[in-house]
Amino acid sequence: DGTPVLGNVELKGRALMLAVTSAERAKRGTALINDALAGLVGSPLTTIETVEQAMAARAEGLTSSEPAPAIAPEVATPLIHA
């Protein structure tokens, strides 16, 4: 219908993922999500992937929608509780 798409939001397990194509859209999307879900989500974990990194990941058969490598429980647990 011609409505601009600023990004994609996906719920994966207990993680809400926002994928955008610019830092400005990330800032705007994060603010919209924080306003809409006030108190229901914690501080975002942000990753930036360059075009070159995305192309290399695709060549290796990976996509940005795949989960990041597992984090050891002894590292993840304090972060989640914080």
XYZ file of N, CA, C and O in Angstrom:
328
model
N 0.802 -1.208 0.000
C 0.000 0.000 0.000
C 0.839 1.263 0.000
O 0.324 2.344 0.126
N 2.155 1.125 -0.112
C 3.020 2.294 -0.167
C 3.511 2.790 1.171
O 4.287 3.744 1.228
N 3.074 2.178 2.282
C 3.524 2.592 3.599
C 4.988 2.214 3.773
O 5.361 1.067 3.539
N 5.836 3.158 4.181
C 7.251 2.829 4.356
C 7.446 1.835 5.492
O 6.792 1.918 6.517
N 8.350 0.893 5.304
C 8.718 -0.068 6.341
C 10.040 0.405 6.926
O 11.036 0.507 6.217
N 10.028 0.694 8.206
C 11.223 1.215 8.856
C 12.111 0.109 9.403
O 13.282 0.323 9.679
N 11.562 -1.073 9.586
C 12.329 -2.188 10.120
C 11.425 -3.389 10.300
O 10.236 -3.349 10.001
N 12.002 -4.469 10.796
C 11.256 -5.687 11.077
C 11.423 -6.043 12.532
O 12.527 -5.954 13.077
N 10.319 -6.471 13.154
C 10.339 -6.903 14.537
C 9.958 -8.369 14.560
O 9.000 -8.774 13.907
N 10.744 -9.152 15.303
C 10.495 -10.587 15.370
C 10.671 -11.056 16.809
O 11.618 -10.663 17.483
N 9.742 -11.879 17.274
C 9.839 -12.468 18.602
C 10.428 -13.860 18.451
O 9.858 -14.714 17.780
N 11.599 -14.069 19.043
C 12.289 -15.364 18.985
C 12.522 -15.830 20.411
O 13.401 -15.311 21.091
N 11.711 -16.788 20.830
C 11.819 -17.245 22.215
C 11.507 -16.105 23.153
O 10.435 -15.505 23.079
N 12.452 -15.761 24.001
C 12.261 -14.652 24.941
C 12.919 -13.368 24.451
O 13.038 -12.406 25.190
N 13.354 -13.354 23.190
C 14.035 -12.177 22.644
C 13.159 -11.499 21.600
O 12.558 -12.154 20.754
N 13.082 -10.191 21.670
C 12.401 -9.377 20.672
C 13.488 -8.756 19.808
O 14.333 -8.009 20.299
N 13.494 -9.088 18.529
C 14.554 -8.633 17.637
C 14.028 -7.556 16.691
O 12.984 -7.737 16.062
N 14.749 -6.465 16.608
C 14.452 -5.379 15.685
C 15.578 -5.330 14.668
O 16.742 -5.188 15.033
N 15.242 -5.472 13.388
C 16.241 -5.392 12.318
C 15.943 -4.173 11.462
O 14.821 -4.010 10.976
N 16.924 -3.310 11.309
C 16.777 -2.077 10.536
C 18.003 -1.891 9.649
O 18.969 -2.628 9.760
N 17.943 -0.879 8.795
C 19.051 -0.654 7.870
C 19.852 0.609 8.151
O 20.699 0.994 7.350
N 19.578 1.254 9.282
C 20.372 2.438 9.625
C 20.338 2.671 11.124
O 19.426 2.216 11.820
N 21.339 3.391 11.611
C 21.404 3.723 13.037
C 20.226 4.601 13.440
O 19.686 4.457 14.541
N 19.802 5.497 12.555
C 18.666 6.367 12.854
C 17.388 5.558 13.034
O 16.598 5.811 13.950
N 17.178 4.577 12.152
C 15.989 3.729 12.272
C 16.067 2.863 13.525
O 15.058 2.599 14.168
N 17.258 2.423 13.886
C 17.421 1.632 15.105
C 17.032 2.457 16.325
O 16.320 1.974 17.211
N 17.480 3.696 16.362
C 17.158 4.582 17.483
C 15.656 4.829 17.556
O 15.055 4.729 18.626
N 15.047 5.110 16.418
C 13.607 5.375 16.379
C 12.811 4.114 16.745
O 11.873 4.165 17.533
N 13.206 2.966 16.182
C 12.513 1.715 16.472
C 12.632 1.310 17.925
O 11.666 0.864 18.545
N 13.829 1.468 18.495
C 14.043 1.149 19.905
C 13.171 2.022 20.787
O 12.555 1.542 21.745
N 13.087 3.297 20.465
C 12.246 4.215 21.246
C 10.774 3.821 21.151
O 10.057 3.814 22.159
N 10.305 3.474 19.956
C 8.910 3.055 19.781
C 8.608 1.791 20.580
O 7.562 1.693 21.234
N 9.517 0.835 20.529
C 9.318 -0.410 21.276
C 9.334 -0.144 22.774
O 8.482 -0.654 23.507
N 10.297 0.647 23.237
C 10.361 0.965 24.667
C 9.098 1.661 25.142
O 8.597 1.374 26.227
N 8.559 2.575 24.345
C 7.326 3.277 24.714
C 6.143 2.313 24.758
O 5.330 2.351 25.679
N 6.053 1.444 23.752
C 4.923 0.520 23.664
C 4.987 -0.576 24.730
O 3.952 -1.029 25.211
N 6.185 -0.994 25.097
C 6.344 -2.111 26.026
C 6.985 -1.672 27.341
O 7.685 -2.452 27.979
N 6.713 -0.461 27.746
C 7.322 0.103 28.953
C 7.298 -0.891 30.107
O 6.247 -1.388 30.484
N 8.472 -1.194 30.630
C 8.589 -2.079 31.769
C 8.577 -3.559 31.435
O 8.860 -4.383 32.292
N 8.250 -3.920 30.204
C 8.182 -5.330 29.823
C 9.453 -5.835 29.161
O 9.635 -7.046 29.026
N 10.297 -4.918 28.717
C 11.549 -5.301 28.084
C 12.699 -4.592 28.790
O 12.534 -3.513 29.340
N 13.855 -5.217 28.754
C 15.033 -4.625 29.368
C 15.814 -3.791 28.376
O 15.346 -3.503 27.266
N 17.004 -3.435 28.765
C 17.879 -2.659 27.893
C 18.241 -3.497 26.670
O 18.506 -4.691 26.788
N 18.266 -2.875 25.494
C 18.561 -3.653 24.286
C 20.030 -4.032 24.178
O 20.911 -3.309 24.627
N 20.247 -5.189 23.584
C 21.590 -5.620 23.197
C 21.682 -5.307 21.717
O 20.914 -5.829 20.918
N 22.590 -4.437 21.334
C 22.656 -3.955 19.966
C 23.868 -4.526 19.253
O 24.966 -4.548 19.805
N 23.642 -4.985 18.026
C 24.752 -5.409 17.173
C 24.621 -4.681 15.846
O 23.515 -4.409 15.386
N 25.746 -4.362 15.268
C 25.776 -3.695 13.974
C 26.502 -4.614 13.004
O 27.575 -5.131 13.319
N 25.898 -4.820 11.843
C 26.497 -5.677 10.834
C 26.659 -4.861 9.557
O 25.702 -4.284 9.059
N 27.887 -4.799 9.063
C 28.140 -4.070 7.824
C 27.669 -4.905 6.632
O 27.419 -6.106 6.754
N 27.594 -4.270 5.482
C 27.221 -4.980 4.262
C 28.210 -6.110 4.006
O 27.824 -7.230 3.657
N 29.499 -5.829 4.208
C 30.520 -6.840 3.989
C 30.342 -8.034 4.918
O 30.483 -9.187 4.513
N 30.004 -7.776 6.188
C 29.778 -8.856 7.138
C 28.547 -9.671 6.756
O 28.559 -10.899 6.850
N 27.499 -9.000 6.330
C 26.284 -9.700 5.909
C 26.560 -10.578 4.700
O 26.088 -11.725 4.619
N 27.330 -10.064 3.751
C 27.666 -10.848 2.562
C 28.532 -12.055 2.927
O 28.321 -13.156 2.409
N 29.489 -11.867 3.835
C 30.340 -12.977 4.264
C 29.519 -14.037 4.994
O 29.700 -15.235 4.775
N 28.585 -13.605 5.851
C 27.733 -14.546 6.570
C 26.860 -15.330 5.601
O 26.674 -16.540 5.743
N 26.345 -14.639 4.600
C 25.510 -15.316 3.613
C 26.326 -16.342 2.826
O 25.861 -17.435 2.541
N 27.571 -15.987 2.494
C 28.442 -16.906 1.765
C 28.738 -18.155 2.597
O 28.918 -19.236 2.055
N 28.742 -17.994 3.917
C 28.992 -19.121 4.819
C 27.709 -19.878 5.152
O 27.721 -20.809 5.944
N 26.582 -19.436 4.562
C 25.310 -20.105 4.811
C 24.603 -19.643 6.062
O 23.661 -20.272 6.514
N 25.035 -18.535 6.645
C 24.394 -17.976 7.832
C 23.541 -16.788 7.427
O 23.760 -16.182 6.399
N 22.573 -16.457 8.250
C 21.780 -15.251 8.025
C 21.703 -14.476 9.324
O 21.911 -15.035 10.393
N 21.374 -13.201 9.229
C 21.297 -12.375 10.429
C 20.131 -12.781 11.318
O 20.076 -12.409 12.476
N 19.165 -13.563 10.794
C 18.045 -13.985 11.616
C 18.374 -15.201 12.467
O 17.594 -15.613 13.301
N 19.549 -15.788 12.261
C 19.959 -16.915 13.086
C 20.424 -16.394 14.431
O 20.989 -15.305 14.529
N 20.197 -17.173 15.476
C 20.630 -16.701 16.795
C 22.147 -16.586 16.873
O 22.862 -17.290 16.174
N 22.586 -15.688 17.716
C 24.019 -15.525 17.948
C 24.554 -16.785 18.618
O 23.787 -17.563 19.183
N 25.850 -17.011 18.563
C 26.408 -18.182 19.242
C 25.999 -18.198 20.713
O 25.827 -17.149 21.335
N 25.860 -19.387 21.257
C 25.430 -19.542 22.649
C 26.415 -18.863 23.594
O 27.622 -18.904 23.390
N 25.865 -18.257 24.620
C 26.676 -17.622 25.657
C 26.690 -18.582 26.842
O 25.646 -19.114 27.222
N 27.835 -18.778 27.411
C 27.960 -19.687 28.550
C 26.994 -19.277 29.659
O 26.849 -18.084 29.951
N 26.308 -20.236 30.286
C 25.327 -19.915 31.333
C 25.896 -19.078 32.461
O 25.214 -18.202 32.986
N 27.156 -19.304 32.845
C 27.731 -18.529 33.944
C 27.943 -17.069 33.569
O 28.028 -16.198 34.423
N 27.964 -16.768 32.271
C 28.052 -15.380 31.805
C 26.655 -14.821 31.598
O 26.365 -13.684 32.002
N 25.756 -15.603 31.005
C 24.407 -15.132 30.684
C 23.545 -14.880 31.914
O 22.810 -13.898 31.968
N 23.624 -15.755 32.908
C 22.736 -15.654 34.065
C 22.845 -14.310 34.783
O 21.826 -13.653 35.003
N 24.041 -13.829 35.156
C 24.097 -12.518 35.809
C 23.610 -11.390 34.924
O 23.010 -10.425 35.390
N 23.844 -11.503 33.609
C 23.391 -10.449 32.690
C 21.877 -10.413 32.626
O 21.273 -9.339 32.620
N 21.252 -11.571 32.557
C 19.784 -11.631 32.486
C 19.161 -11.083 33.751
O 18.199 -10.324 33.703
N 19.729 -11.437 34.898
C 19.156 -10.980 36.167
C 19.406 -9.500 36.424
O 18.647 -8.872 37.148
N 20.438 -8.951 35.804
C 20.710 -7.519 35.968
C 19.689 -6.739 35.180
O 19.307 -5.667 35.479
